[in-house]
Amino acid sequence: MYSERVMDHFMNPRNMGEIPDADGVGEVGNPACGDIMRITLRIEENRIVDAKFKTFGCAAAIASSSMATELIKGKTIEEALAVTNRAVAEALEGLPPQKLHCSVLAEEGIQKAIEDYRARHGTPTANEG
Ligand code: FES
């Protein structure tokens, strides 16, 4: 039922773990299945220089977190916010329709971690400085 890419990221997850003293932390859960995902980010000069995840969830959720952290590393905050769950699923060569919601956790986790970063550091505005 899963693509080879999904199985690869499930069996050999990238970026698993937690960044100590992360600049942004996002924890999201899916009440329907009870799965939980925690994303931690290192952000320097508006760029995501490192991303890690801890996911207590299904194979699709683990593969999605692995792929999502790969996709956002090196991106600016704005670029990372534009990474949708569809983009994650596409990068995984597709997810079964009934498993698409699992990739939503990854999108939400990234957004929450960035929100947390912005709340802690203040969102820079155009007329600042
Ligand atoms: Fe819960 Fe996949 S079944 S995230």
PDB file of C-alpha atoms and ligand atoms in Angstrom:
ATOM      1  CA  MET A   1       0.000   0.000   0.000  1.00  0.00           C
ATOM      2  CA  TYR A   2       2.964   2.359   0.538  1.00  0.00           C
ATOM      3  CA  SER A   3       5.415   3.667  -2.071  1.00  0.00           C
ATOM      4  CA  GLU A   4       9.078   2.681  -1.882  1.00  0.00           C
ATOM      5  CA  ARG A   5       9.923   6.233  -0.820  1.00  0.00           C
ATOM      6  CA  VAL A   6       7.488   6.041   2.100  1.00  0.00           C
ATOM      7  CA  MET A   7       8.943   2.710   3.197  1.00  0.00           C
ATOM      8  CA  ASP A   8      12.473   4.124   2.933  1.00  0.00           C
ATOM      9  CA  HIS A   9      11.639   7.124   5.142  1.00  0.00           C
ATOM     10  CA  PHE A  10       9.738   4.898   7.561  1.00  0.00           C
ATOM     11  CA  MET A  11      12.548   2.336   7.872  1.00  0.00           C
ATOM     12  CA  ASN A  12      15.382   4.920   7.836  1.00  0.00           C
ATOM     13  CA  PRO A  13      13.892   8.145   9.134  1.00  0.00           C
ATOM     14  CA  ARG A  14      15.953  11.309   8.547  1.00  0.00           C
ATOM     15  CA  ASN A  15      16.310  13.939  11.247  1.00  0.00           C
ATOM     16  CA  MET A  16      14.826  11.879  14.037  1.00  0.00           C
ATOM     17  CA  GLY A  17      15.348  13.291  17.510  1.00  0.00           C
ATOM     18  CA  GLU A  18      15.174  16.620  19.208  1.00  0.00           C
ATOM     19  CA  ILE A  19      17.286  19.784  18.909  1.00  0.00           C
ATOM     20  CA  PRO A  20      18.401  20.897  22.366  1.00  0.00           C
ATOM     21  CA  ASP A  21      17.400  24.505  23.148  1.00  0.00           C
ATOM     22  CA  ALA A  22      15.503  24.686  19.878  1.00  0.00           C
ATOM     23  CA  ASP A  23      14.502  28.090  18.517  1.00  0.00           C
ATOM     24  CA  GLY A  24      11.018  26.838  17.708  1.00  0.00           C
ATOM     25  CA  VAL A  25       9.026  23.877  19.007  1.00  0.00           C
ATOM     26  CA  GLY A  26       5.755  22.614  17.580  1.00  0.00           C
ATOM     27  CA  GLU A  27       3.726  19.778  18.988  1.00  0.00           C
ATOM     28  CA  VAL A  28       0.592  18.626  17.240  1.00  0.00           C
ATOM     29  CA  GLY A  29      -1.735  15.685  17.609  1.00  0.00           C
ATOM     30  CA  ASN A  30      -4.448  14.010  15.652  1.00  0.00           C
ATOM     31  CA  PRO A  31      -7.341  13.408  18.039  1.00  0.00           C
ATOM     32  CA  ALA A  32      -8.863  10.841  15.674  1.00  0.00           C
ATOM     33  CA  CYS A  33      -5.972   8.369  15.928  1.00  0.00           C
ATOM     34  CA  GLY A  34      -4.095   9.748  18.949  1.00  0.00           C
ATOM     35  CA  ASP A  35      -0.813  10.161  17.058  1.00  0.00           C
ATOM     36  CA  ILE A  36       1.555  12.921  18.201  1.00  0.00           C
ATOM     37  CA  MET A  37       4.352  14.745  16.367  1.00  0.00           C
ATOM     38  CA  ARG A  38       6.946  17.093  17.826  1.00  0.00           C
ATOM     39  CA  ILE A  39       9.070  19.279  15.546  1.00  0.00           C
ATOM     40  CA  THR A  40      12.072  21.245  16.757  1.00  0.00           C
ATOM     41  CA  LEU A  41      13.832  23.873  14.653  1.00  0.00           C
ATOM     42  CA  ARG A  42      17.134  25.710  14.690  1.00  0.00           C
ATOM     43  CA  ILE A  43      16.660  29.062  12.949  1.00  0.00           C
ATOM     44  CA  GLU A  44      19.441  31.465  12.059  1.00  0.00           C
ATOM     45  CA  GLU A  45      18.902  34.730  10.187  1.00  0.00           C
ATOM     46  CA  ASN A  46      15.405  33.739   9.081  1.00  0.00           C
ATOM     47  CA  ARG A  47      16.638  30.408   7.726  1.00  0.00           C
ATOM     48  CA  ILE A  48      15.938  26.904   9.023  1.00  0.00           C
ATOM     49  CA  VAL A  49      19.396  25.467   9.513  1.00  0.00           C
ATOM     50  CA  ASP A  50      18.237  22.297  11.273  1.00  0.00           C
ATOM     51  CA  ALA A  51      14.994  20.441  11.859  1.00  0.00           C
ATOM     52  CA  LYS A  52      14.257  17.316  13.857  1.00  0.00           C
ATOM     53  CA  PHE A  53      11.162  15.344  14.721  1.00  0.00           C
ATOM     54  CA  LYS A  54       9.790  12.876  17.198  1.00  0.00           C
ATOM     55  CA  THR A  55       6.652  11.128  16.090  1.00  0.00           C
ATOM     56  CA  PHE A  56       4.556   8.651  17.973  1.00  0.00           C
ATOM     57  CA  GLY A  57       2.416   7.536  15.131  1.00  0.00           C
ATOM     58  CA  CYS A  58       1.757   5.432  12.085  1.00  0.00           C
ATOM     59  CA  ALA A  59       4.177   4.676   9.260  1.00  0.00           C
ATOM     60  CA  ALA A  60       2.760   7.475   7.105  1.00  0.00           C
ATOM     61  CA  ALA A  61       3.160  10.002   9.917  1.00  0.00           C
ATOM     62  CA  ILE A  62       6.774   8.967  10.519  1.00  0.00           C
ATOM     63  CA  ALA A  63       7.637   9.052   6.803  1.00  0.00           C
ATOM     64  CA  SER A  64       5.882  12.428   6.480  1.00  0.00           C
ATOM     65  CA  SER A  65       7.841  13.941   9.365  1.00  0.00           C
ATOM     66  CA  SER A  66      11.088  12.591   7.965  1.00  0.00           C
ATOM     67  CA  MET A  67      10.383  14.003   4.501  1.00  0.00           C
ATOM     68  CA  ALA A  68       8.987  17.300   5.817  1.00  0.00           C
ATOM     69  CA  THR A  69      12.104  17.993   7.898  1.00  0.00           C
ATOM     70  CA  GLU A  70      14.241  17.209   4.839  1.00  0.00           C
ATOM     71  CA  LEU A  71      12.175  19.593   2.715  1.00  0.00           C
ATOM     72  CA  ILE A  72      12.400  22.579   5.063  1.00  0.00           C
ATOM     73  CA  LYS A  73      16.089  22.360   5.959  1.00  0.00           C
ATOM     74  CA  GLY A  74      17.901  25.267   4.333  1.00  0.00           C
ATOM     75  CA  LYS A  75      14.688  27.105   3.511  1.00  0.00           C
ATOM     76  CA  THR A  76      13.661  30.535   4.768  1.00  0.00           C
ATOM     77  CA  ILE A  77      10.780  30.717   7.226  1.00  0.00           C
ATOM     78  CA  GLU A  78       8.457  31.946   4.481  1.00  0.00           C
ATOM     79  CA  GLU A  79       9.455  29.096   2.154  1.00  0.00           C
ATOM     80  CA  ALA A  80       8.981  26.546   4.939  1.00  0.00           C
ATOM     81  CA  LEU A  81       5.511  27.901   5.702  1.00  0.00           C
ATOM     82  CA  ALA A  82       4.585  27.319   2.067  1.00  0.00           C
ATOM     83  CA  VAL A  83       5.400  23.580   2.305  1.00  0.00           C
ATOM     84  CA  THR A  84       1.974  21.940   2.300  1.00  0.00           C
ATOM     85  CA  ASN A  85       1.032  18.427   3.278  1.00  0.00           C
ATOM     86  CA  ARG A  86       0.404  17.786  -0.438  1.00  0.00           C
ATOM     87  CA  ALA A  87       4.002  18.739  -1.193  1.00  0.00           C
ATOM     88  CA  VAL A  88       5.163  16.304   1.491  1.00  0.00           C
ATOM     89  CA  ALA A  89       2.938  13.550   0.101  1.00  0.00           C
ATOM     90  CA  GLU A  90       4.155  14.236  -3.437  1.00  0.00           C
ATOM     91  CA  ALA A  91       7.780  14.100  -2.330  1.00  0.00           C
ATOM     92  CA  LEU A  92       6.943  10.691  -0.850  1.00  0.00           C
ATOM     93  CA  GLU A  93       5.636   9.578  -4.251  1.00  0.00           C
ATOM     94  CA  GLY A  94       2.115   9.654  -2.914  1.00  0.00           C
ATOM     95  CA  LEU A  95       0.235   8.401   0.116  1.00  0.00           C
ATOM     96  CA  PRO A  96      -2.863   6.221   0.095  1.00  0.00           C
ATOM     97  CA  PRO A  97      -5.964   8.476   0.280  1.00  0.00           C
ATOM     98  CA  GLN A  98      -6.875   7.236   3.746  1.00  0.00           C
ATOM     99  CA  LYS A  99      -3.365   8.154   4.921  1.00  0.00           C
ATOM    100  CA  LEU A 100      -3.203  11.651   3.479  1.00  0.00           C
ATOM    101  CA  HIS A 101      -4.324  13.158   6.780  1.00  0.00           C
ATOM    102  CA  CYS A 102      -1.145  11.816   8.395  1.00  0.00           C
ATOM    103  CA  SER A 103       0.923  14.228   6.286  1.00  0.00           C
ATOM    104  CA  VAL A 104      -1.238  17.094   7.586  1.00  0.00           C
ATOM    105  CA  LEU A 105       0.403  16.551  10.974  1.00  0.00           C
ATOM    106  CA  ALA A 106       3.773  17.395   9.422  1.00  0.00           C
ATOM    107  CA  GLU A 107       2.478  20.606   7.865  1.00  0.00           C
ATOM    108  CA  GLU A 108       0.835  21.645  11.122  1.00  0.00           C
ATOM    109  CA  GLY A 109       3.884  20.717  13.181  1.00  0.00           C
ATOM    110  CA  ILE A 110       6.135  22.931  11.067  1.00  0.00           C
ATOM    111  CA  GLN A 111       3.674  25.812  11.214  1.00  0.00           C
ATOM    112  CA  LYS A 112       3.379  25.511  14.972  1.00  0.00           C
ATOM    113  CA  ALA A 113       7.147  25.396  15.453  1.00  0.00           C
ATOM    114  CA  ILE A 114       7.528  28.550  13.346  1.00  0.00           C
ATOM    115  CA  GLU A 115       4.695  30.253  15.252  1.00  0.00           C
ATOM    116  CA  ASP A 116       6.513  29.389  18.462  1.00  0.00           C
ATOM    117  CA  TYR A 117       9.750  30.847  17.079  1.00  0.00           C
ATOM    118  CA  ARG A 118       7.978  34.045  16.029  1.00  0.00           C
ATOM    119  CA  ALA A 119       6.217  34.370  19.373  1.00  0.00           C
ATOM    120  CA  ARG A 120       9.540  34.089  21.174  1.00  0.00           C
ATOM    121  CA  HIS A 121      11.607  36.274  18.872  1.00  0.00           C
ATOM    122  CA  GLY A 122       9.018  38.710  17.569  1.00  0.00           C
ATOM    123  CA  THR A 123       8.029  38.827  13.919  1.00  0.00           C
ATOM    124  CA  PRO A 124      10.251  41.239  12.044  1.00  0.00           C
ATOM    125  CA  THR A 125       8.324  43.851  10.100  1.00  0.00           C
ATOM    126  CA  ALA A 126       9.336  45.850   7.058  1.00  0.00           C
ATOM    127  CA  ASN A 127       9.803  49.119   8.925  1.00  0.00           C
ATOM    128  CA  GLU A 128      11.840  47.619  11.739  1.00  0.00           C
ATOM    129  CA  GLY A 129      15.466  48.568  12.234  1.00  0.00           C
TER     130      GLY A 129
HETATM  131 FE1  FES B   1      -2.582   8.818  12.892  1.00  0.00          FE
HETATM  132 FE2  FES B   1      -1.482   8.347  10.572  1.00  0.00          FE
HETATM  133  S1  FES B   1      -3.016   7.209  11.548  1.00  0.00           S
HETATM  134  S2  FES B   1      -1.243  10.081  11.818  1.00  0.00           S
END
